[in-house]
Short mmCIF file of C-alpha atoms and ligand atoms in Angstrom, two decimals:
data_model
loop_
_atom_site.label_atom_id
_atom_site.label_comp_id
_atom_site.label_asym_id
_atom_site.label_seq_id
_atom_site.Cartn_x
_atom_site.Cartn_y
_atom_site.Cartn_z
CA UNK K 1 164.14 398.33 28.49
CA UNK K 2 165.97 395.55 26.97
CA UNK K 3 169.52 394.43 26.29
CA UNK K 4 169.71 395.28 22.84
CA UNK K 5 169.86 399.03 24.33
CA UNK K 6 172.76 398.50 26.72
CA UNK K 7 174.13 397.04 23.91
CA UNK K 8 173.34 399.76 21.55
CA UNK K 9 174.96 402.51 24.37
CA UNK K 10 178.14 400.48 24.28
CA UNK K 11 178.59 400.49 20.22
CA UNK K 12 177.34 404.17 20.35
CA UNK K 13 179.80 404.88 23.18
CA UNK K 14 182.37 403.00 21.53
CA UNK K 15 181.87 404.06 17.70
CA UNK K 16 181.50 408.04 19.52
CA UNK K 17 184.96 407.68 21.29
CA UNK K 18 186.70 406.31 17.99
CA UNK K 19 185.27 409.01 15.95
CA UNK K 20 185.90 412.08 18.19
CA UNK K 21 189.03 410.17 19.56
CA UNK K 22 190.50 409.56 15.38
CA UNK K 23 189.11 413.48 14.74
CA UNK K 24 191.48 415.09 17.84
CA UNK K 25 193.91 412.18 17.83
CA UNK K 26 193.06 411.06 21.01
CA UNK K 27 191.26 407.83 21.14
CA UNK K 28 192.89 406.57 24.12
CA UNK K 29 191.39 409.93 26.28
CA UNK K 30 187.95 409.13 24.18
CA UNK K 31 187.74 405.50 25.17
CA UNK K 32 188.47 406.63 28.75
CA UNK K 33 185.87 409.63 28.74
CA UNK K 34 183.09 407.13 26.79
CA UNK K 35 183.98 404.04 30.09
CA UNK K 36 183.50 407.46 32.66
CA UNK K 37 179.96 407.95 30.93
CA UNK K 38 179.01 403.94 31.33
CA UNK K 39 180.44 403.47 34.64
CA UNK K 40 178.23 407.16 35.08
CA UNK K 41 175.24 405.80 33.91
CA UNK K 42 175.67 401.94 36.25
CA UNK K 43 176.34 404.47 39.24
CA UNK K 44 172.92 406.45 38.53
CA UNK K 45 170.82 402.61 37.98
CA UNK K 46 172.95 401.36 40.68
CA UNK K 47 171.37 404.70 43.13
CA UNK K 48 167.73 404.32 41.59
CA UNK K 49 168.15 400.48 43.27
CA UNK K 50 169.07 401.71 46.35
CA UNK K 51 166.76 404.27 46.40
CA UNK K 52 164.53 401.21 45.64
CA UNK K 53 165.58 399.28 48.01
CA UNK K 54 164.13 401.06 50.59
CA UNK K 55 160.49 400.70 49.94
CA UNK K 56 160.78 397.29 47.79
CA UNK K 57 157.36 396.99 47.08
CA UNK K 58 157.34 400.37 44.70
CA UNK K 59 157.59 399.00 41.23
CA UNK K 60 161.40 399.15 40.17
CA UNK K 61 162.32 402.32 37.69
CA UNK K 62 165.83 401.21 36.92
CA UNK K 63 166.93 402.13 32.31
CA UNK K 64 168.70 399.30 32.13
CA UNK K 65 168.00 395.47 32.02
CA UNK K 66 170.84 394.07 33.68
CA UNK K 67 169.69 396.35 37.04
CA UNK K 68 166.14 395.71 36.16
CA UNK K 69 166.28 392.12 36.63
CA UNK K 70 168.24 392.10 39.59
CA UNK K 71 164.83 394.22 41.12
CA UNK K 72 162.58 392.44 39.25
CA UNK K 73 163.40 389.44 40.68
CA UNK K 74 162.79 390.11 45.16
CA UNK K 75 160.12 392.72 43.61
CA UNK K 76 157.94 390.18 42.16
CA UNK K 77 158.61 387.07 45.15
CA UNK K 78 157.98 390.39 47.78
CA UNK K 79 154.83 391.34 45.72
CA UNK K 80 153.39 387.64 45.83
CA UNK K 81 154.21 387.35 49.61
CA UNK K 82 152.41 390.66 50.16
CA UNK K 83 149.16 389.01 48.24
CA UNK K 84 149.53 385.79 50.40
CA UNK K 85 150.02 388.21 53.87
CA UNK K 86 146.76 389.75 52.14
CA UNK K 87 144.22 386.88 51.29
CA UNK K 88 145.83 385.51 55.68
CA UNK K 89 145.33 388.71 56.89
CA UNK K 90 141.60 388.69 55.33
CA UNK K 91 140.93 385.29 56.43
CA UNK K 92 142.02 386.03 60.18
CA UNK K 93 139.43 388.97 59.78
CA UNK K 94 136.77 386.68 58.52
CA UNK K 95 137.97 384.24 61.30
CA UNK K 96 137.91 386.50 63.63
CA UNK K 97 134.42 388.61 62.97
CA UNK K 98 133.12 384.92 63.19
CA UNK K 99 133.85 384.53 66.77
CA UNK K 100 132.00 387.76 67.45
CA UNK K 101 128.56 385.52 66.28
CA UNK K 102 129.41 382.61 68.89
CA UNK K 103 127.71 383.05 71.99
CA UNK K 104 130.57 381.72 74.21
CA UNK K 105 133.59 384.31 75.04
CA UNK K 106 136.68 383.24 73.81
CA UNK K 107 139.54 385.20 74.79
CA UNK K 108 143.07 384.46 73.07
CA UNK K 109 146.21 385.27 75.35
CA UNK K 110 149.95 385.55 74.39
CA UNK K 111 152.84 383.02 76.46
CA UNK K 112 152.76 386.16 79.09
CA UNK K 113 149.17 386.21 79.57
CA UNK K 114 148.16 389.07 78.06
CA UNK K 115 145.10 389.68 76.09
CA UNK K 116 145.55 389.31 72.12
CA UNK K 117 141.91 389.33 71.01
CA UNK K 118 138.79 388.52 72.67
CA UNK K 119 135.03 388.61 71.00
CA UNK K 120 131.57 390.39 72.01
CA UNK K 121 130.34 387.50 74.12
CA UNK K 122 133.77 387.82 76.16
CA UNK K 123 133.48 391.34 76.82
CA UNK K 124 129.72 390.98 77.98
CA UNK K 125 130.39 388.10 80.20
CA UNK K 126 133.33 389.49 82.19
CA UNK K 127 133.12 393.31 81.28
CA UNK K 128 136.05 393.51 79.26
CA UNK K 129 136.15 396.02 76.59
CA UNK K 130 139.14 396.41 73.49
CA UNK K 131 140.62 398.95 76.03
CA UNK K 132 142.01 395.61 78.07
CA UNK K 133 143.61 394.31 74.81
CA UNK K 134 147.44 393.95 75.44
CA UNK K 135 146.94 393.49 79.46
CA UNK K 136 147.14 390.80 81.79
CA UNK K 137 144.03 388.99 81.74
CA UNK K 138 144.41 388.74 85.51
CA UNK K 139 145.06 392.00 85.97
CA UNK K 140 141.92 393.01 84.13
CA UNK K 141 139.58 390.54 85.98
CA UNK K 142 139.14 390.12 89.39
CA UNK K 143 137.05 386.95 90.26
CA UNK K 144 139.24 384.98 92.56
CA UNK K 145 138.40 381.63 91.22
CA UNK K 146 138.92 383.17 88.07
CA UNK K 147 142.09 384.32 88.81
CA UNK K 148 143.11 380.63 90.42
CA UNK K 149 142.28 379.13 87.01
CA UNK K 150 143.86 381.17 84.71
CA UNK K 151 147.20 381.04 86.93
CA UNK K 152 147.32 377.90 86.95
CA UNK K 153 150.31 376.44 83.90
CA UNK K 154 148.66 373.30 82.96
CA UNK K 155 145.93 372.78 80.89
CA UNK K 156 143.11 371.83 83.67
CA UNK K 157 138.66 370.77 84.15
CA UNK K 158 136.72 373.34 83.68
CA UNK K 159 136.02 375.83 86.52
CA UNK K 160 132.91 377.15 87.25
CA UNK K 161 132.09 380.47 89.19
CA UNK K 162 129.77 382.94 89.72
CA UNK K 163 128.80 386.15 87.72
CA UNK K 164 129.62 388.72 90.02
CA UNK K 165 128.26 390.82 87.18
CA UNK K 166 124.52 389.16 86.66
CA UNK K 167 122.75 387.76 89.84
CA UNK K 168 122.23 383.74 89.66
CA UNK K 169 124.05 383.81 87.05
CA UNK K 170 126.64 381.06 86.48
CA UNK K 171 130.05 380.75 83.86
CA UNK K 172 132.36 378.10 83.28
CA UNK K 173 135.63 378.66 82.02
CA UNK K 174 137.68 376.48 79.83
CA UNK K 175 141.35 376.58 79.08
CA UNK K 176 142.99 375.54 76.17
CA UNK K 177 146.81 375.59 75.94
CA UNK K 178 148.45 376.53 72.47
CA UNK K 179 151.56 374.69 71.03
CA UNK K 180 152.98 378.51 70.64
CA UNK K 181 152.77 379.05 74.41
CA UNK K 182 149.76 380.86 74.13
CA UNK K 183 146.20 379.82 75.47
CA UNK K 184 142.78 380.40 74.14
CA UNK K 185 139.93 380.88 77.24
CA UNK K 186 136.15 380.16 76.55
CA UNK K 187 133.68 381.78 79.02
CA UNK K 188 130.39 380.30 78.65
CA UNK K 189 127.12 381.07 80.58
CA UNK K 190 126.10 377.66 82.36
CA UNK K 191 122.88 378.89 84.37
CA UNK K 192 120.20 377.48 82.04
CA UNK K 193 122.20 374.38 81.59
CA UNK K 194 122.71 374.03 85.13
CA UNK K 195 119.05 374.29 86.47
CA UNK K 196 118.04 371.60 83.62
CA UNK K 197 120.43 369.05 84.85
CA UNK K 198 118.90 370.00 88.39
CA UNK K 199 115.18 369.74 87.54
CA UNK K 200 116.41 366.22 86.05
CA UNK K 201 117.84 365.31 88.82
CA UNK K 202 114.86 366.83 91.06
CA UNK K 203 112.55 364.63 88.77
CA UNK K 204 114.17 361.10 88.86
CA UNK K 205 114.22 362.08 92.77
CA UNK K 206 110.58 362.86 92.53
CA UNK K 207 109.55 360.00 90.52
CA UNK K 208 111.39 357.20 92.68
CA UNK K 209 109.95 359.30 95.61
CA UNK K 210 106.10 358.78 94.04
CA UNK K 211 106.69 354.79 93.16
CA UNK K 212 108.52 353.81 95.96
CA UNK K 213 105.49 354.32 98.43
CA UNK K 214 102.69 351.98 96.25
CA UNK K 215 106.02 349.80 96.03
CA UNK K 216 106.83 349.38 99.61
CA UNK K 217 102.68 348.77 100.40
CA UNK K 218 102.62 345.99 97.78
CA UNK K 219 105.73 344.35 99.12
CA UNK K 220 104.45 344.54 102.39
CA UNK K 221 101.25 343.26 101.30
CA UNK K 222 102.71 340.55 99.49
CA UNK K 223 104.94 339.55 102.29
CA UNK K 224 102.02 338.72 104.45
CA UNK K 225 100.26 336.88 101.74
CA UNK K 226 103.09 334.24 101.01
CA UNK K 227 103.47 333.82 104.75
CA UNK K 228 101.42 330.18 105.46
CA UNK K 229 101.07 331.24 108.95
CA UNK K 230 98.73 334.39 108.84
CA UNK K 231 95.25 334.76 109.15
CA UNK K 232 92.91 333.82 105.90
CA UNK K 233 90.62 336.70 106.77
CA UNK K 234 93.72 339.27 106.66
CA UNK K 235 95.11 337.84 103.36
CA UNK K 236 91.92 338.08 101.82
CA UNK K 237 91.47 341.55 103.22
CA UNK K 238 95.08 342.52 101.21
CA UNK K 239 94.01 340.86 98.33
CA UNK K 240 91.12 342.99 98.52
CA UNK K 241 93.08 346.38 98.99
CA UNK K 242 96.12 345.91 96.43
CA UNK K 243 94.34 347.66 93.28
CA UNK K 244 94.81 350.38 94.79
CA UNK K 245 98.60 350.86 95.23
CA UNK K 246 98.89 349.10 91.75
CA UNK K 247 96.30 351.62 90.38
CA UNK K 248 98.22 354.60 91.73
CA UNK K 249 101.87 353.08 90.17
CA UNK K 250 99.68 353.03 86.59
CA UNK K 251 98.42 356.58 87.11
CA UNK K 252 101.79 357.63 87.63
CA UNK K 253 103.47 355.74 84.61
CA UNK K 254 100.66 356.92 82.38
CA UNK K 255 101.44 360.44 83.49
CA UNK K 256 104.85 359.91 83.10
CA UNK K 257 104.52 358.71 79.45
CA UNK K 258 101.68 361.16 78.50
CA UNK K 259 103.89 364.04 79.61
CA UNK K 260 106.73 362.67 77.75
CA UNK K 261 104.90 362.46 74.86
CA UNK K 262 103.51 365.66 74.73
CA UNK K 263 106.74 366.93 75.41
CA UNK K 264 108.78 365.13 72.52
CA UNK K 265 106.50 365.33 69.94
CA UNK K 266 106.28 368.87 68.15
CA UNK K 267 103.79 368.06 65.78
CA UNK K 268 100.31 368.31 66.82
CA UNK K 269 97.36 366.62 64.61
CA UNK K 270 94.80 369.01 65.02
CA UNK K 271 90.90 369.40 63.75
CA UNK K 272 88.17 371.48 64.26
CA UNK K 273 86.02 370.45 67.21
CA UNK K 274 83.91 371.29 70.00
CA UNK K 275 84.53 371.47 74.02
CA UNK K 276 81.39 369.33 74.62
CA UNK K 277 82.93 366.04 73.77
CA UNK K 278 85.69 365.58 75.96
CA UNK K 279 83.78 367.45 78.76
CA UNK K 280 81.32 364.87 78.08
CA UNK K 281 83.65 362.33 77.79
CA UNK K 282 85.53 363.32 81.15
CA UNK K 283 82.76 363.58 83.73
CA UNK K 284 81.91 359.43 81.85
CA UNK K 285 85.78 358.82 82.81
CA UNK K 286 85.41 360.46 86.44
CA UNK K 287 81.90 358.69 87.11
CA UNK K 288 83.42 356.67 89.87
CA UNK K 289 84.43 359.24 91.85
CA UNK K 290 81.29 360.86 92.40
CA UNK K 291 79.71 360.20 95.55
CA UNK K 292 75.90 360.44 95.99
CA UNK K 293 75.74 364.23 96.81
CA UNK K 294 77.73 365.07 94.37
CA UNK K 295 76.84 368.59 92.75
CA UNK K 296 78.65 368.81 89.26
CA UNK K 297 77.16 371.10 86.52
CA UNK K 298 78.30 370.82 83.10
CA UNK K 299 77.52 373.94 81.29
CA UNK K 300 77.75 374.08 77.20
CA UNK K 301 77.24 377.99 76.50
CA UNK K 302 78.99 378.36 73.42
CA UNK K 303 77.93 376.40 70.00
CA UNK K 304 81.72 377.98 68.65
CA UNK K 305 84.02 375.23 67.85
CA UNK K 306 87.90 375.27 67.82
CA UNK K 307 91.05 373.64 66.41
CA UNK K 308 92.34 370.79 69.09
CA UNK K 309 93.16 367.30 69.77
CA UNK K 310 90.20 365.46 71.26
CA UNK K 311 92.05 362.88 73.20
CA UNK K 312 94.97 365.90 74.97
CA UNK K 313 91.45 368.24 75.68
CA UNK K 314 90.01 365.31 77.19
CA UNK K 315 92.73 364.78 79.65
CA UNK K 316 93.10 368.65 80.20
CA UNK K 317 89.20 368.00 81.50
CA UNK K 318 90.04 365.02 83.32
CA UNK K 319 92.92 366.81 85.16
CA UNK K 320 90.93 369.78 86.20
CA UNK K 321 87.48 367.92 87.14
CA UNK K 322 89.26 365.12 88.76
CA UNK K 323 91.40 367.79 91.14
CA UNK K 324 88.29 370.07 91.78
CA UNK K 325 86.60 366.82 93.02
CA UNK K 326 89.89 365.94 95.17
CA UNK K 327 90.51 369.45 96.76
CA UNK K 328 86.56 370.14 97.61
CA UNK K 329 85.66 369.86 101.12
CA UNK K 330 81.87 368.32 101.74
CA UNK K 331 81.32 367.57 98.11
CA UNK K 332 80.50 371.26 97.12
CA UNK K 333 79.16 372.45 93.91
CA UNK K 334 81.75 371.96 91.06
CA UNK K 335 80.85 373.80 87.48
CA UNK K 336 82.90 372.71 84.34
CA UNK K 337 81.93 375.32 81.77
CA UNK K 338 82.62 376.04 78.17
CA UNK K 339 81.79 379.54 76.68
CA UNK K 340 81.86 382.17 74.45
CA UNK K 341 84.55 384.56 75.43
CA UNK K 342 85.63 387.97 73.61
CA UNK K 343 86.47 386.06 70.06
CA UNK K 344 87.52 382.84 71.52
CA UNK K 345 86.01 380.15 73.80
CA UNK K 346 86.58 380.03 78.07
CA UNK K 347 87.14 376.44 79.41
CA UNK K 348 86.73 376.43 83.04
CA UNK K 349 86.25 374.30 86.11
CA UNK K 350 84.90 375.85 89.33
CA UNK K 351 85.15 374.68 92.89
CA UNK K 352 84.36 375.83 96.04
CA UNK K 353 86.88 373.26 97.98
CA UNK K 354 89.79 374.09 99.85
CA UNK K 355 91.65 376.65 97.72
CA UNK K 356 95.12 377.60 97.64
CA UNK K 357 97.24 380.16 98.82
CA UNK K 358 98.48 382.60 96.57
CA UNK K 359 102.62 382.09 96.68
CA UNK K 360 101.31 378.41 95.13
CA UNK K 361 99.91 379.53 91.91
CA UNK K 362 102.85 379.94 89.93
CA UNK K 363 104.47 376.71 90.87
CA UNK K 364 101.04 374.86 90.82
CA UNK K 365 101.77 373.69 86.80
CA UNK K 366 105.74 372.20 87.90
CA UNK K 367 106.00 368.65 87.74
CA UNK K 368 105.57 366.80 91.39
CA UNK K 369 104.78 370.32 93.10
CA UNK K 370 102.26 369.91 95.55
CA UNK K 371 100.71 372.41 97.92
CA UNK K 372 102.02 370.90 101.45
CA UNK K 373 98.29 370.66 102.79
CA UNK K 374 96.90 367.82 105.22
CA UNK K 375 96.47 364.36 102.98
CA UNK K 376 97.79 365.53 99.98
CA UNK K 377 99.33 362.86 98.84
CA UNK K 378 96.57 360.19 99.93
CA UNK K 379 94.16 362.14 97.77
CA UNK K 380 95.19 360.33 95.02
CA UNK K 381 96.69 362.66 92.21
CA UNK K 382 99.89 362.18 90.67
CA UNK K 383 101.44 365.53 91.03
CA UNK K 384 101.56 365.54 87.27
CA UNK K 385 97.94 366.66 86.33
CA UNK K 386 98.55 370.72 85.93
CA UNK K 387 101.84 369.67 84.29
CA UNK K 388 99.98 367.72 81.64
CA UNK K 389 97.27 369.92 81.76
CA UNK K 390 100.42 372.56 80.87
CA UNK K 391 101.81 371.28 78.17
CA UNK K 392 98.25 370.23 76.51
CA UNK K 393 97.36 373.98 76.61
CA UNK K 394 100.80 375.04 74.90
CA UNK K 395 99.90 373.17 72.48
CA UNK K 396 96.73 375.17 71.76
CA UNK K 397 98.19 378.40 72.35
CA UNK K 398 96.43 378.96 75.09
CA UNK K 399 97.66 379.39 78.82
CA UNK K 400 96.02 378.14 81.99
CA UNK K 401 94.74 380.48 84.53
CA UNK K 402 94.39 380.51 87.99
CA UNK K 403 91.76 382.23 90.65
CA UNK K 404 92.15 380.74 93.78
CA UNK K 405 91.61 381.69 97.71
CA UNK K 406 92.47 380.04 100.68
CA UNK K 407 89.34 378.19 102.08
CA UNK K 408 87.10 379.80 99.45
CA UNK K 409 87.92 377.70 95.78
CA UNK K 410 89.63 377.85 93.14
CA UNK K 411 88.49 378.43 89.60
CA UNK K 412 90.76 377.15 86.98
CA UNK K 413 90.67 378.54 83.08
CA UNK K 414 92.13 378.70 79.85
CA UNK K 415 90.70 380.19 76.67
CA UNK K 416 90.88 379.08 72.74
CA UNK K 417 90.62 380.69 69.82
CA UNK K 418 87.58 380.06 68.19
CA UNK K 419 88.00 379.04 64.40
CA UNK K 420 87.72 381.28 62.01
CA UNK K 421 84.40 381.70 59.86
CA UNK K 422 85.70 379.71 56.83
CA UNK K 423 87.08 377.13 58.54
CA UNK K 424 83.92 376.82 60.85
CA UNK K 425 81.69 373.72 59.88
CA UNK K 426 78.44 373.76 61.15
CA UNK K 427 77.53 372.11 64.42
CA UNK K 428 74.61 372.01 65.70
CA UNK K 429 75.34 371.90 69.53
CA UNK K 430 72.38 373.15 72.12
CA UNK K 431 73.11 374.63 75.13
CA UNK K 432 72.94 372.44 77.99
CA UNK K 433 72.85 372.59 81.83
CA UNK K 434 72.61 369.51 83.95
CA UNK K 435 73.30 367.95 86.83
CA UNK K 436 74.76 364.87 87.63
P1 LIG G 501 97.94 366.28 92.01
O1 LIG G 501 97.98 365.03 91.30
O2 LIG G 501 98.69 366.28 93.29
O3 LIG G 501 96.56 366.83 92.14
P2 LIG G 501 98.29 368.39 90.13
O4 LIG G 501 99.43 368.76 89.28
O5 LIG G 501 97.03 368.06 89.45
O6 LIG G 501 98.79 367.24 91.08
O7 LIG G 501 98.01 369.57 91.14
C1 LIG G 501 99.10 370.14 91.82
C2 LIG G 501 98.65 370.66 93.17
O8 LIG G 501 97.79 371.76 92.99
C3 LIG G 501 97.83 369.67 93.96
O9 LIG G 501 98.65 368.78 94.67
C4 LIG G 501 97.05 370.59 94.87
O10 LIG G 501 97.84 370.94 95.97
C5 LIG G 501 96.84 371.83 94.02
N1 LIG G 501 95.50 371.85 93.37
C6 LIG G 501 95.20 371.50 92.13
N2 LIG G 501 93.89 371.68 91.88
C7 LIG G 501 93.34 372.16 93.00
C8 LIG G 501 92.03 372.56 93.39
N3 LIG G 501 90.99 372.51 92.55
N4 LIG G 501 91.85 373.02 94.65
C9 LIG G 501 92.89 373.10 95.52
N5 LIG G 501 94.16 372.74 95.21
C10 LIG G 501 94.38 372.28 93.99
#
């Protein structure tokens, strides 16, 4: 609809009134009657506006322009807004289906308190459920230090609490205030973090712990040797015994740094290789601490081979030997074998020394754990050896494996896959058995 046809209804309206008006004599009375019919028609566009005007965003029907426009006009700035409250409203869904994904809860609360929104991890961590949208948020949970928090106006640390939900389980909750009043609360579970920053702390405890004894003897040693006044025969005794605190302070740093290692690097440089060499290798390394009725069979039953790192299997050996020759009583016979077993091959060390009670075992491989046993610590380990011996397996994808009873021995194991036939040069190993 365009002008040009208001226009034309006004000349027809017009020209209609003059001709019926000049044909009865009454042109005044048709002029009149043709102005009833227009105003008529403006009252009928000016209804179909109103009618309009109640639902604004129906496209506008109105005949003629003048109306038209004056619709047109809040139709199309109402019909752009509801695109904009659209593409927002889509966004806050994208927005919002994205905090379902993070693993903290994050609950968003109103200036009264109450719940607007909250995400899956939320609900899981303090059983809430969509149900509590629109409540309190203190009404709906009921951990008192919980509660405290959230009552508290101003923007505050972190508070941390536990799950009365999950056993040893920890949260921390975290409040941030909105400039609308409002406040958005993140629940996030803190147990794992919590027990890593205590093992750290456990560990820089432990390893002050282990170098503070050798420390203390060589300061005491030392002491006595710069004094002019003491005996020649004593100083020269010292001098005599401090390699050995000195050697225990380098076992323990060497530990320390092999563990690190194996722990911080991920990749692994491995080749195809037999358990002879650093069995071989580790009874050469442990040579000194044989005594002279020392019973230790190496046994080479398997001619498979497997995919390893020489140096890491050879301190897995070290480890193992060097602790079955600490814990045995009477130098009894120690066996460190290597074998064919189902598809792979069975590393294992024998002993029949002082054993260990069973609630050890599973701690045996934790860093500084020591079974609390008479001269433990004077036996000369580090407390790091299974730890090592640990990560060196993980490495391999294998596990190690303990059988142990009190006062009988202990055999330690781990198995290996065995390469596969492609990959499996030929070696030309025989089987041994000696003693040494
Ligand atoms: P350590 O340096 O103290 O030997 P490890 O990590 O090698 O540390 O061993 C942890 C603990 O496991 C030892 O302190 C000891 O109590 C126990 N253990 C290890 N091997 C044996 C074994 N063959 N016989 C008895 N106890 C053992």
């Amino acid at each position: 609809m365009d002008s040009l046809k208001e226009i034309f209804i006004i000349i027809a309206l017009i020209s209609l009134a003059f001709i019926l008006g000049g044909q009865i004599d009454a042109v005044g009375w048709s002029l009149f009657g043709a102005s009833l019919i227009w105003i008529g028609l403006q009252a009928r566009e000016f209804r179909k506006i109103k009618r309009w005007a109640n639902r604004p965003l129906r496209r506008p029907r109105n005949g003629l322009e003048s109306w038209a426009a004056l619709a047109y006009l809040p139709f199309r700035s109402l019909t752009r807004e509801r695109e904009r409250t659209r593409a927002m409203a889509q966004r806050l869904r994208e927005i919002l289906s994205l905090t379902e994904i993070i693993p903290d809860g994050f609950i968003v609360l109103n200036d009264n308190g109450d719940i607007e929104s909250l995400n899956a991890a939320a609900k899981k961590l303090l059983r809430l459920s969509d149900k509590d949208v629109g409540l309190g948020l203190g009404t709906v949970v009921r951990i008192p230090e919980f509660l405290n928090f959230i009552r508290t106006d101003q923007q505050q640390d972190p508070v941390e609490f536990q799950s009365p939900f999950a056993i040893d389980t920890t949260l921390e909750a975290r409040r941030l205030d909105t400039e609308l009043g409002g406040a958005i609360i993140i629940v996030r579970d803190v147990t794992t973090l919590n027990r890593l920053l205590t093992m750290r702390q456990n560990f820089i405890a432990n390893v002050s712990h282990e170098l503070r004894t050798p420390l203390t003897v060589v300061s005491g040693y030392m002491e006595t040797l710069t004094d002019p006044d003491e005996d020649p025969a004593l100083k020269l005794d010292l001098i005599e015994r401090l390699p050995s605190p000195l050697r225990r302070m380098q076992s323990l740093v060497d530990d320390l740094l092999l563990l690190t290692q194996l722990e911080s690097s991920s990749e692994v440089k491995q080749s195809a290789m037999s358990l002879a060499e650093p069995i071989k290798s580790a009874v050469e390394e442990l040579r000194p601490m044989f005594s002279d009725d020392s019973q230790i069979s190496v046994l080479i039953d398997t001619e498979r081979q497997i995919m390893g790192t020489q140096s890491e299997l050879h301190s897995v050996c070290v480890n193992l030997l060097a602790n079955s020759i600490r814990y045995s009583r009477n130098s009894g016979p120690i066996t460190i074998r290597c074998e064919d077993f189902g598809d792979g091959v069975r590393l294992s060390v024998r002993d029949v020394g002082l054993g260990i009670a069973q609630e050890h075992l599973g701690r045996l491989t934790e860093r500084f754990y020591r079974v609390d046993m008479a001269g433990s610590r004077t036996r000369g380990g580090t407390g790091l050896g299974l730890a090592i011996v640990k990560h060196v397996l993980r490495r391999h994808h294998s596990t190690l494996q303990i059988q142990s009873s009190l006062g009988v021995g202990s055999t330690f194991f781990c198995d290996f896959e065995k390469l596969s036939p492609g990959e499996n040069p030929e070696v030309n190993l025989t089987n041994q058995e000696k003693n040494i």
